[in-house]
Amino acid sequence: MNRIKGIREKIPDQVKRLLIPVVLVIAAFVVMRHFLVPSDFGKYGHYRASAIDDVISLEIKYSGHMVCDDCHDDIVEVKKMSYHRDVACEACHGPAAAHTEDPDGNKLQAPRERGYCPLCHEYLPSRPTGFPQIVSESHNPRKACISCHDAHDPKTPEAPKECKACHAEIARTKALSHHIYVSCIRCHETPEEHKVRPRDYRPEKPIRRELCGECHAKNAPAAKAIPRVDMATHGERYVCWQCHYPHLPEVD
Ligand code: HEC
Ligand code: HEC
Ligand code: HEC
Ligand code: HEC
Ligand code: HEC
Ligand code: HEC
Ligand code: HEC
Ligand code: HEC
């Protein structure tokens, strides 16, 4: 007894006072638990048993894609083989349970507007590499995506093969320039694959001023009307395109 009394005396007063709030908190917890925990808590597991009934009573809004097959088998068939095979019908058309019960009374919307598809396809650095992405500001602006891509079978349509299909601005500039009749490939040797996978197969860009000299040097065997310069003294310390924009060469 004397030993316990000794220990009690050794505990400082402020620690003893700390015991009061601790006891109060524990008491409050026990009381609250009694009043606030629902009576059917823990009947089946660590949850409220009647939650199951609550969930069952919620209206079912999604139907899953299997039902669509009953009435839209043509679309289901096409989508199954397409790049969108893993995108659920209802991801684009919204909850469809009511529609499957009464198709004419409950019409679904189709996302035909241009703003929709970029939700998944707008370029974002955090998307996995290889996921097909576009920059909608510059990818065929203003036209609806579905005017070129079938939403149920979104193959990339084949791009037209002329350079101007993808380099419209350069082509338009050149068409108004002195170089209108100099073809793109005269200056850019272009592998055929560039027109299909442009970033993987790049055309050559001129690196030597002699290329321009092939037409513009004093002794070049080109047509007479082409203006000539003395390659040895005309801007000799630079490549020509540091002073002349090759797609719109101007002298003044
Ligand atoms: C019981 C048959 C039935 C089922 C099941 C069904 N549909 Fe339909 N759906 C129809 C009919 C009929 C129409 C045409 C209604 C009309 O022309 O007004 C239609 C029209 C549509 C449209 C056209 C909307 C538009 O703007 O033209 C979409 C989208 C659609 N259904 C999606 C779905 C999806 C997604 C599913 C599966 C979750 C589904 N449907 C399941 C019968 C069905
Ligand atoms: C990537 C989004 C997307 C997915 C996934 C998708 N749809 Fe569509 N769906 C569209 C768009 C956009 C249209 C409008 C097409 C148009 O007007 O040319 C459309 C049109 C429809 C139509 C109207 C008839 C038609 O062919 O134009 C039906 C029916 C339909 N979809 C059913 C389905 C069903 C069933 C599925 C699943 C098997 C599905 N869709 C999956 C986007 C989608
Ligand atoms: C919910 C996300 C989602 C939405 C919305 C969506 N897509 Fe897709 N899209 C995908 C996925 C996933 C793929 C397949 C990617 C893969 O194969 O790696 C894909 C593939 C594509 C491709 C194929 C590119 C290629 O590799 O050739 C095109 C084109 C495309 N989608 C166009 C559209 C269009 C147009 C719309 C709007 C009607 C649309 N997508 C809406 C998820 C989506
Ligand atoms: C005028 C027709 C046209 C319109 C409109 C159009 N596209 Fe394309 N899309 C193409 C062509 C052609 C290609 C293939 C060549 C290329 O990559 O430019 C393509 C390629 C794609 C690709 C594949 C890119 C890749 O790297 O594999 C995706 C994804 C795509 N488009 C989505 C969209 C979306 C989303 C929209 C609407 C915001 C849209 N497209 C509007 C014609 C179009
Ligand atoms: C399908 C679309 C497409 C077509 C067709 C196309 N290009 Fe390109 N081209 C591109 C893209 C995309 C790039 C890369 C742009 C970038 O990376 O900034 C590119 C880049 C280039 C470059 C710069 C290469 C570099 O390394 O900087 C040249 C030069 C070029 N293209 C010339 C041509 C010529 C000449 C033709 C016609 C014979 C042509 N392209 C046809 C899409 C195309
Ligand atoms: C007279 C020669 C010549 C012709 C013709 C020509 N280019 Fe170029 N191009 C050049 C030179 C030089 C450069 C710049 C190289 C550098 O900066 O390293 C260039 C650069 C480019 C680039 C890189 C981006 C830029 O604007 O600098 C692209 C893309 C390109 N050319 C596409 C084309 C296309 C498409 C055509 C046809 C419509 C064409 N070129 C015609 C000489 C030419
Ligand atoms: C295939 C021949 C050819 C090649 C290669 C060529 N040009 Fe030209 N260039 C021409 C022709 C043709 C004209 C226009 C003559 C006319 O308007 O009568 C011209 C005109 C010019 C002019 C004069 C414009 C003016 O205002 O009078 C300049 C500057 C010029 N080229 C610069 C270049 C440069 C820089 C290169 C190399 C990147 C180059 N050219 C490559 C054929 C060529
Ligand atoms: C340091 C800038 C510079 C460089 C580099 C340069 N030029 Fe010029 N070029 C000019 C200027 C300025 C003029 C107009 C005044 C003149 O005729 O000297 C001109 C004029 C021309 C003309 C028109 C001559 C005429 O008689 O109308 C041609 C063609 C031309 N340059 C081609 C070239 C070619 C080809 C190269 C590369 C081998 C080249 N230039 C490099 C600045 C330059």
Coordinates of C-alpha atoms and ligand atoms in Angstrom, one line a residue:
M1 CA 0.0 0.0 0.0
N2 CA 2.8 2.3 0.9
R3 CA 4.4 1.7 -2.4
I4 CA 1.3 2.7 -4.5
K5 CA 0.8 5.8 -2.3
G6 CA 4.4 6.7 -3.0
I7 CA 3.8 6.4 -6.8
R8 CA 0.7 8.5 -6.5
E9 CA 2.5 11.2 -4.8
K10 CA 5.2 11.2 -7.5
I11 CA 2.7 11.9 -10.3
P12 CA 2.7 15.6 -10.9
D13 CA -0.7 17.5 -10.4
Q14 CA -1.0 18.6 -14.0
V15 CA -1.0 15.0 -15.2
K16 CA -3.7 14.1 -12.7
R17 CA -5.8 17.0 -14.0
L18 CA -5.3 15.7 -17.5
L19 CA -7.2 12.6 -16.5
I20 CA -10.4 14.6 -16.2
P21 CA -10.9 15.4 -20.0
V22 CA -9.7 11.9 -20.9
V23 CA -12.4 10.3 -18.7
L24 CA -15.0 12.8 -20.1
V25 CA -14.2 11.9 -23.7
I26 CA -14.4 8.2 -23.1
A27 CA -17.8 8.7 -21.3
A28 CA -19.1 10.8 -24.2
F29 CA -18.0 8.1 -26.7
V30 CA -19.8 5.4 -24.8
V31 CA -23.0 7.5 -24.5
M32 CA -23.0 8.6 -28.1
R33 CA -22.4 5.1 -29.3
H34 CA -25.5 3.9 -27.5
F35 CA -27.7 6.6 -29.0
L36 CA -26.2 7.1 -32.5
V37 CA -25.3 3.7 -33.8
P38 CA -28.3 2.2 -35.6
S39 CA -29.7 -0.8 -33.9
D40 CA -29.3 -3.1 -36.8
F41 CA -25.6 -2.3 -37.2
G42 CA -23.4 -5.4 -37.3
K43 CA -26.3 -7.8 -38.0
Y44 CA -24.6 -9.2 -41.1
G45 CA -21.2 -7.5 -40.9
H46 CA -19.6 -4.1 -40.3
Y47 CA -22.5 -2.1 -41.8
R48 CA -26.1 -1.2 -41.2
A49 CA -28.3 -4.1 -42.2
S50 CA -31.2 -1.9 -43.5
A51 CA -28.7 -0.2 -45.9
I52 CA -29.4 -3.2 -48.2
D53 CA -33.1 -2.3 -48.5
D54 CA -32.2 1.3 -49.1
V55 CA -30.0 0.4 -52.0
I56 CA -32.5 -2.0 -53.4
S57 CA -35.2 0.7 -53.4
L58 CA -33.1 3.0 -55.6
E59 CA -34.3 3.4 -59.1
I60 CA -32.1 1.5 -61.5
K61 CA -30.9 3.9 -64.2
Y62 CA -28.3 1.9 -66.1
S63 CA -29.1 -1.3 -67.9
G64 CA -25.7 -2.5 -69.1
H65 CA -24.8 -3.0 -72.7
M66 CA -26.1 -6.6 -73.1
V67 CA -29.7 -5.5 -73.4
C68 CA -29.0 -3.1 -76.3
D69 CA -28.3 -6.3 -78.4
D70 CA -32.0 -7.2 -78.4
C71 CA -32.9 -4.2 -80.5
H72 CA -29.7 -2.6 -81.9
D73 CA -27.8 -5.8 -82.8
D74 CA -26.3 -4.1 -85.9
I75 CA -24.6 -1.4 -83.8
V76 CA -23.5 -3.8 -81.1
E77 CA -22.0 -6.0 -83.8
V78 CA -20.1 -3.1 -85.4
K79 CA -18.9 -1.7 -82.1
K80 CA -17.6 -5.1 -80.9
M81 CA -14.9 -5.1 -83.5
S82 CA -14.0 -1.4 -83.3
Y83 CA -11.6 0.7 -81.3
H84 CA -14.5 1.7 -79.1
R85 CA -15.2 -1.9 -78.1
D86 CA -14.3 -1.1 -74.5
V87 CA -16.4 2.1 -74.3
A88 CA -19.8 1.3 -72.9
C89 CA -22.9 2.4 -74.9
E90 CA -24.2 4.2 -71.8
A91 CA -20.9 6.1 -71.5
C92 CA -22.0 8.1 -74.5
H93 CA -25.7 7.8 -74.5
G94 CA -26.4 8.1 -70.8
P95 CA -28.4 5.9 -68.5
A96 CA -30.7 3.8 -70.6
A97 CA -32.8 1.6 -68.3
A98 CA -36.0 3.5 -69.0
H99 CA -35.3 3.5 -72.7
T100 CA -35.0 -0.3 -72.8
E101 CA -38.4 -0.6 -71.1
D102 CA -40.1 1.9 -73.4
P103 CA -37.9 3.0 -76.3
D104 CA -40.4 5.4 -77.9
G105 CA -41.5 7.0 -74.6
N106 CA -37.9 7.5 -73.4
K107 CA -35.6 8.6 -76.1
L108 CA -31.9 8.7 -75.6
Q109 CA -29.7 11.5 -76.6
A110 CA -26.7 11.0 -78.9
P111 CA -23.7 13.3 -78.3
R112 CA -23.4 14.7 -81.7
E113 CA -21.8 18.0 -80.8
R114 CA -18.1 18.6 -81.2
G115 CA -17.3 19.3 -77.6
Y116 CA -18.1 15.8 -76.5
C117 CA -15.4 13.5 -77.9
P118 CA -12.5 15.6 -76.6
L119 CA -13.5 14.6 -73.1
C120 CA -11.5 11.5 -73.8
H121 CA -9.4 12.5 -76.8
E122 CA -8.1 15.9 -76.0
Y123 CA -4.3 15.9 -75.7
L124 CA -3.2 15.7 -72.1
P125 CA 0.4 14.8 -71.1
S126 CA -1.0 12.5 -68.4
R127 CA -2.8 10.2 -70.8
P128 CA -0.9 7.0 -71.7
T129 CA 1.3 7.3 -74.7
G130 CA -0.2 5.7 -77.7
F131 CA -3.7 6.7 -76.7
P132 CA -5.2 8.4 -79.8
Q133 CA -5.2 12.1 -78.9
I134 CA -5.8 15.3 -80.8
V135 CA -5.6 19.0 -80.2
S136 CA -9.2 20.0 -81.0
E137 CA -8.3 23.6 -81.7
S138 CA -6.2 22.6 -84.7
H139 CA -7.7 19.2 -85.6
N140 CA -10.2 20.0 -88.4
P141 CA -11.7 22.8 -86.5
R142 CA -15.4 23.7 -86.4
K143 CA -16.7 20.5 -88.1
A144 CA -18.5 17.9 -86.0
C145 CA -16.2 15.0 -85.2
I146 CA -18.9 12.6 -86.4
S147 CA -18.8 14.1 -89.9
C148 CA -15.5 12.3 -90.4
H149 CA -15.5 9.6 -87.7
D150 CA -18.2 7.0 -87.1
A151 CA -18.7 7.0 -83.3
H152 CA -19.4 3.3 -83.3
D153 CA -16.4 2.4 -85.4
P154 CA -13.9 5.2 -85.2
K155 CA -11.3 4.2 -87.7
T156 CA -9.1 7.1 -88.6
P157 CA -10.1 8.1 -92.0
E158 CA -7.3 8.0 -94.5
A159 CA -5.9 11.5 -94.9
P160 CA -5.7 12.8 -98.5
K161 CA -2.2 12.3 -99.8
E162 CA -1.2 15.8 -101.1
C163 CA 1.0 17.9 -98.9
K164 CA -1.6 20.6 -98.7
A165 CA -4.0 18.3 -96.9
C166 CA -1.9 18.7 -93.7
H167 CA 0.3 21.7 -94.5
A168 CA -2.5 23.9 -95.8
E169 CA -0.9 27.2 -94.6
I170 CA 2.5 26.6 -96.2
A171 CA 0.8 25.4 -99.4
R172 CA -1.4 28.5 -99.6
T173 CA 1.6 30.8 -98.9
K174 CA 3.7 29.1 -101.6
A175 CA 0.9 29.3 -104.1
L176 CA 1.1 33.1 -104.0
S177 CA 4.9 33.2 -104.2
H178 CA 7.6 33.3 -106.8
H179 CA 8.1 29.6 -105.9
I180 CA 4.6 28.6 -107.0
Y181 CA 6.0 26.2 -109.6
V182 CA 8.7 24.7 -107.4
S183 CA 7.2 21.6 -106.0
C184 CA 7.5 20.7 -102.3
I185 CA 9.4 17.6 -103.0
R186 CA 12.0 19.5 -105.0
C187 CA 13.3 20.8 -101.7
H188 CA 11.9 18.2 -99.3
E189 CA 12.6 14.6 -100.2
T190 CA 9.6 12.9 -98.6
P191 CA 9.2 9.2 -97.7
E192 CA 5.8 7.8 -98.8
E193 CA 5.1 6.8 -95.1
H194 CA 5.2 10.4 -94.0
K195 CA 1.7 10.8 -95.4
V196 CA 0.4 8.0 -93.2
R197 CA 2.5 8.3 -90.0
P198 CA 3.9 11.9 -90.3
R199 CA 5.7 12.0 -87.0
D200 CA 7.5 8.7 -87.4
Y201 CA 8.8 9.3 -90.9
R202 CA 10.0 12.8 -91.5
P203 CA 10.9 14.5 -94.8
E204 CA 14.3 16.0 -95.4
K205 CA 14.7 19.7 -94.8
P206 CA 17.3 21.5 -96.9
I207 CA 20.6 21.8 -95.1
R208 CA 23.0 23.2 -97.9
R209 CA 22.7 26.5 -99.7
E210 CA 23.8 24.7 -102.9
L211 CA 20.3 23.4 -103.2
C212 CA 19.1 26.9 -103.9
G213 CA 22.1 27.4 -106.1
E214 CA 20.9 24.6 -108.3
C215 CA 18.5 27.1 -109.8
H216 CA 19.9 30.5 -108.7
A217 CA 23.6 30.2 -109.2
K218 CA 25.1 32.3 -112.0
N219 CA 26.0 29.2 -114.0
A220 CA 23.0 27.0 -113.1
P221 CA 21.5 25.2 -116.0
A222 CA 18.0 26.3 -115.1
A223 CA 15.6 28.5 -117.1
K224 CA 16.9 32.0 -118.0
A225 CA 14.1 33.9 -116.3
I226 CA 15.2 32.8 -112.9
P227 CA 17.0 35.5 -111.1
R228 CA 20.7 34.7 -110.4
V229 CA 23.1 35.5 -107.6
D230 CA 26.8 35.1 -107.3
M231 CA 27.0 32.2 -104.8
A232 CA 30.5 33.2 -103.7
T233 CA 29.6 36.8 -102.6
H234 CA 25.8 36.8 -102.1
G235 CA 25.1 36.2 -98.4
E236 CA 27.9 33.8 -98.4
R237 CA 28.3 33.4 -94.6
Y238 CA 24.7 32.2 -94.1
V239 CA 22.2 29.7 -95.5
C240 CA 19.9 31.3 -97.9
W241 CA 16.7 30.8 -95.8
Q242 CA 18.1 33.0 -93.0
C243 CA 17.2 35.9 -95.3
H244 CA 14.7 34.5 -97.8
Y245 CA 11.6 32.6 -96.5
P246 CA 11.7 29.6 -98.9
H247 CA 7.9 29.3 -99.1
L248 CA 7.6 33.0 -100.0
P249 CA 10.9 34.3 -101.2
E250 CA 10.9 38.1 -101.5
V251 CA 13.7 40.4 -102.5
D252 CA 12.6 43.6 -100.9
Ligands
HEC1 C1 -36.7 -3.0 -76.7 C2 -35.9 -2.5 -77.7 C3 -34.8 -1.6 -77.4 C4 -33.7 -1.7 -76.5 C5 -33.5 -2.9 -75.6 C6 -32.9 -0.6 -76.7 N1 -33.3 0.2 -77.7 FE1 -32.5 2.0 -78.3 N2 -34.1 2.3 -79.6 C7 -35.1 1.4 -79.8 C8 -36.0 2.0 -80.7 C9 -37.3 1.4 -81.3 C10 -35.5 3.3 -81.1 C11 -36.0 4.2 -82.1 C12 -36.9 5.3 -81.5 C13 -37.3 6.3 -82.5 O1 -36.9 6.2 -83.6 O2 -37.8 7.3 -82.0 C14 -34.3 3.4 -80.4 C15 -33.4 4.5 -80.5 C16 -32.2 4.6 -79.8 C17 -31.3 5.7 -80.0 C18 -31.5 6.8 -81.0 C19 -31.5 8.2 -80.4 C20 -31.4 9.2 -81.6 O3 -31.0 10.3 -81.3 O4 -31.7 8.8 -82.7 C21 -30.2 5.4 -79.2 C22 -29.0 6.3 -79.0 C23 -30.4 4.2 -78.5 N3 -31.7 3.7 -78.9 C24 -29.6 3.6 -77.7 C25 -29.8 2.4 -77.0 C26 -28.9 1.8 -76.0 C27 -27.5 2.4 -75.6 C28 -29.5 0.7 -75.6 C29 -28.9 -0.3 -74.6 C30 -28.6 0.2 -73.2 C31 -30.8 0.6 -76.2 N4 -30.9 1.6 -77.1 C32 -31.7 -0.5 -76.0 C33 -35.3 0.2 -79.1 C34 -34.5 -0.3 -78.1
HEC2 C1 -18.2 7.0 -78.3 C2 -19.6 7.3 -78.0 C3 -20.7 6.3 -78.4 C4 -20.7 5.0 -78.0 C5 -19.8 4.2 -77.1 C6 -22.0 4.5 -78.6 N1 -22.6 5.4 -79.3 FE1 -24.4 5.3 -80.3 N2 -24.1 7.1 -81.1 C7 -23.1 8.0 -80.8 C8 -23.2 9.2 -81.6 C9 -22.3 10.4 -81.6 C10 -24.4 9.0 -82.4 C11 -24.9 9.9 -83.5 C12 -24.5 9.5 -84.8 C13 -24.9 10.3 -85.9 O1 -25.9 11.1 -85.8 O2 -24.3 10.2 -87.0 C14 -24.9 7.7 -82.0 C15 -26.1 7.2 -82.6 C16 -26.7 6.0 -82.1 C17 -28.0 5.5 -82.5 C18 -28.9 6.2 -83.5 C19 -28.9 5.6 -84.9 C20 -27.6 5.8 -85.6 O3 -26.9 4.8 -86.0 O4 -27.3 7.0 -85.9 C21 -28.3 4.4 -81.9 C22 -29.5 3.5 -82.0 C23 -27.1 4.1 -81.0 N3 -26.2 5.1 -81.2 C24 -26.9 3.0 -80.2 C25 -25.8 2.7 -79.6 C26 -25.5 1.4 -78.9 C27 -26.5 0.3 -78.8 C28 -24.3 1.4 -78.4 C29 -23.5 0.3 -77.7 C30 -23.4 -1.0 -78.5 C31 -23.7 2.7 -78.8 N4 -24.6 3.4 -79.5 C32 -22.4 3.2 -78.4 C33 -22.1 7.8 -79.9 C34 -21.8 6.6 -79.2
HEC3 C1 -15.2 7.3 -72.7 C2 -14.1 7.7 -73.5 C3 -14.2 7.9 -75.0 C4 -15.1 8.7 -75.6 C5 -16.2 9.6 -75.0 C6 -14.8 8.7 -77.0 N1 -13.7 7.8 -77.2 FE1 -12.8 7.5 -79.0 N2 -11.6 6.0 -78.1 C7 -11.7 5.7 -76.7 C8 -10.9 4.5 -76.5 C9 -10.7 3.8 -75.2 C10 -10.3 4.2 -77.8 C11 -9.3 3.0 -78.1 C12 -7.9 3.4 -77.8 C13 -7.0 2.3 -78.1 O1 -7.3 1.4 -78.9 O2 -5.9 2.3 -77.4 C14 -10.8 5.2 -78.7 C15 -10.4 5.2 -80.1 C16 -10.8 6.2 -81.0 C17 -10.3 6.4 -82.3 C18 -9.3 5.5 -83.0 C19 -8.0 6.2 -83.3 C20 -7.1 5.2 -84.0 O3 -6.2 4.6 -83.2 O4 -7.2 5.0 -85.2 C21 -11.0 7.5 -82.9 C22 -10.8 8.1 -84.2 C23 -11.9 8.0 -81.9 N3 -11.8 7.2 -80.7 C24 -12.9 9.0 -82.1 C25 -13.9 9.3 -81.2 C26 -15.0 10.2 -81.5 C27 -15.2 10.8 -82.8 C28 -15.7 10.3 -80.3 C29 -17.0 11.1 -80.1 C30 -18.2 10.6 -80.8 C31 -15.0 9.5 -79.3 N4 -13.9 8.9 -79.9 C32 -15.5 9.4 -78.0 C33 -12.4 6.3 -75.8 C34 -13.4 7.3 -76.0
HEC4 C1 -12.7 16.8 -91.6 C2 -12.7 15.5 -91.1 C3 -12.3 15.3 -89.6 C4 -13.0 15.9 -88.5 C5 -14.1 16.9 -88.5 C6 -12.4 15.3 -87.3 N1 -11.4 14.4 -87.7 FE1 -10.3 13.3 -86.4 N2 -9.2 12.6 -88.0 C7 -9.4 12.9 -89.3 C8 -8.3 12.3 -90.1 C9 -8.2 12.4 -91.7 C10 -7.4 11.7 -89.2 C11 -6.2 10.9 -89.6 C12 -5.0 11.8 -89.9 C13 -4.6 12.7 -88.8 O1 -4.1 12.2 -87.8 O2 -4.7 13.9 -89.0 C14 -8.0 11.8 -87.9 C15 -7.5 11.3 -86.7 C16 -8.1 11.3 -85.5 C17 -7.6 10.6 -84.3 C18 -6.5 9.7 -84.2 C19 -5.2 10.5 -83.9 C20 -4.0 9.5 -83.7 O3 -3.0 10.1 -83.2 O4 -4.1 8.3 -83.9 C21 -8.5 10.9 -83.3 C22 -8.5 10.4 -81.9 C23 -9.5 11.9 -83.8 N3 -9.2 12.1 -85.2 C24 -10.5 12.4 -83.1 C25 -11.3 13.4 -83.6 C26 -12.2 14.2 -82.7 C27 -12.4 14.0 -81.2 C28 -12.8 15.1 -83.5 C29 -13.8 16.2 -83.1 C30 -13.3 17.1 -82.0 C31 -12.3 14.9 -84.9 N4 -11.4 13.9 -84.8 C32 -12.7 15.6 -86.0 C33 -10.5 13.6 -89.8 C34 -11.3 14.4 -89.0
HEC5 C1 -1.2 13.2 -93.0 C2 -0.8 14.5 -92.9 C3 0.5 15.0 -93.7 C4 0.8 14.9 -95.0 C5 -0.1 14.4 -96.1 C6 2.1 15.5 -95.2 N1 2.6 15.9 -94.0 FE1 4.4 16.8 -93.6 N2 4.1 16.8 -91.6 C7 2.9 16.3 -91.0 C8 3.1 16.4 -89.6 C9 2.0 16.0 -88.5 C10 4.4 16.9 -89.3 C11 5.1 17.1 -88.0 C12 4.8 18.4 -87.5 C13 5.5 18.6 -86.1 O1 6.0 17.6 -85.6 O2 5.4 19.7 -85.7 C14 5.0 17.1 -90.6 C15 6.2 17.6 -90.8 C16 6.8 17.9 -92.1 C17 8.0 18.6 -92.3 C18 9.0 19.1 -91.2 C19 9.9 17.9 -90.8 C20 10.7 18.3 -89.6 O3 11.5 17.4 -89.2 O4 10.6 19.4 -89.0 C21 8.2 18.8 -93.6 C22 9.4 19.4 -94.3 C23 7.0 18.2 -94.3 N3 6.2 17.7 -93.3 C24 6.8 18.2 -95.6 C25 5.8 17.5 -96.2 C26 5.7 17.3 -97.7 C27 6.6 17.9 -98.7 C28 4.5 16.6 -97.9 C29 3.9 16.2 -99.2 C30 4.8 15.4 -100.1 C31 3.9 16.3 -96.6 N4 4.7 16.9 -95.6 C32 2.7 15.7 -96.4 C33 1.8 15.9 -91.6 C34 1.7 15.6 -93.0
HEC6 C1 12.5 26.2 -102.5 C2 12.6 25.1 -101.6 C3 11.3 24.7 -100.8 C4 10.1 24.4 -101.3 C5 9.6 24.5 -102.7 C6 9.3 24.1 -100.1 N1 10.1 24.1 -99.0 FE1 9.5 23.7 -97.1 N2 11.2 24.3 -96.4 C7 12.3 24.8 -97.1 C8 13.4 25.2 -96.3 C9 14.7 25.8 -96.7 C10 12.9 25.1 -94.9 C11 13.5 25.5 -93.6 C12 14.5 24.5 -93.2 C13 15.1 24.9 -91.8 O1 14.7 25.9 -91.2 O2 15.9 24.1 -91.4 C14 11.6 24.5 -95.0 C15 10.8 24.2 -93.9 C16 9.6 23.5 -94.1 C17 8.8 22.9 -93.0 C18 9.2 23.0 -91.5 C19 8.3 24.1 -90.8 C20 8.6 25.5 -91.2 O3 7.6 26.2 -91.6 O4 9.7 25.9 -91.2 C21 7.7 22.3 -93.5 C22 6.6 21.7 -92.7 C23 7.8 22.5 -94.9 N3 8.9 23.2 -95.2 C24 6.8 22.0 -95.8 C25 6.8 22.3 -97.1 C26 5.6 22.1 -98.0 C27 4.4 21.3 -97.6 C28 5.9 22.5 -99.2 C29 5.1 22.5 -100.5 C30 3.7 23.2 -100.3 C31 7.3 23.1 -99.1 N4 7.7 23.0 -97.8 C32 8.0 23.7 -100.2 C33 12.4 24.8 -98.5 C34 11.3 24.6 -99.3
HEC7 C1 13.7 24.4 -109.0 C2 14.4 25.7 -109.1 C3 14.4 26.5 -107.8 C4 15.0 26.2 -106.6 C5 15.6 24.9 -106.2 C6 14.9 27.4 -105.8 N1 14.3 28.4 -106.5 FE1 14.0 30.3 -105.9 N2 13.1 30.8 -107.7 C7 12.8 29.9 -108.7 C8 11.9 30.5 -109.6 C9 11.4 29.8 -110.9 C10 11.7 31.8 -109.2 C11 10.8 32.8 -109.8 C12 11.2 33.5 -111.0 C13 10.2 34.4 -111.5 O1 9.3 34.9 -110.7 O2 10.2 34.8 -112.7 C14 12.5 31.9 -108.0 C15 12.5 33.1 -107.3 C16 13.3 33.3 -106.1 C17 13.6 34.5 -105.5 C18 13.3 35.9 -106.0 C19 12.0 36.5 -105.5 C20 11.8 37.8 -106.1 O3 11.1 38.6 -105.4 O4 12.2 38.1 -107.3 C21 14.3 34.3 -104.4 C22 14.8 35.3 -103.3 C23 14.5 32.9 -104.3 N3 13.9 32.3 -105.4 C24 15.1 32.2 -103.3 C25 15.3 30.8 -103.2 C26 15.9 30.1 -102.1 C27 16.3 30.8 -100.8 C28 16.0 28.8 -102.5 C29 16.5 27.6 -101.6 C30 15.8 27.4 -100.4 C31 15.4 28.7 -103.8 N4 15.0 29.9 -104.2 C32 15.4 27.5 -104.5 C33 13.3 28.6 -108.8 C34 14.0 27.9 -107.7
HEC8 C1 22.4 37.9 -95.6 C2 21.1 37.8 -96.2 C3 21.0 37.0 -97.5 C4 21.4 35.7 -97.7 C5 22.0 34.8 -96.7 C6 21.0 35.4 -99.0 N1 20.3 36.5 -99.6 FE1 19.5 36.6 -101.5 N2 19.1 38.5 -101.3 C7 19.3 39.2 -100.1 C8 18.9 40.6 -100.4 C9 19.0 41.7 -99.3 C10 18.5 40.7 -101.7 C11 18.0 41.9 -102.5 C12 19.2 42.8 -102.8 C13 20.1 42.2 -103.8 O1 19.8 41.9 -104.9 O2 21.3 42.0 -103.4 C14 18.6 39.3 -102.2 C15 18.3 39.0 -103.5 C16 18.3 37.7 -104.0 C17 17.7 37.3 -105.3 C18 17.1 38.2 -106.4 C19 18.2 38.7 -107.3 C20 17.7 39.5 -108.4 O3 18.4 39.7 -109.3 O4 16.5 39.8 -108.4 C21 17.9 35.9 -105.4 C22 17.5 35.0 -106.5 C23 18.5 35.5 -104.1 N3 18.7 36.6 -103.3 C24 18.8 34.2 -103.8 C25 19.6 33.8 -102.8 C26 20.1 32.5 -102.6 C27 20.0 31.3 -103.6 C28 20.8 32.5 -101.4 C29 21.6 31.3 -100.8 C30 22.7 30.8 -101.7 C31 20.7 33.8 -100.9 N4 19.9 34.6 -101.7 C32 21.2 34.2 -99.6 C33 19.8 38.7 -98.9 C34 20.3 37.5 -98.7

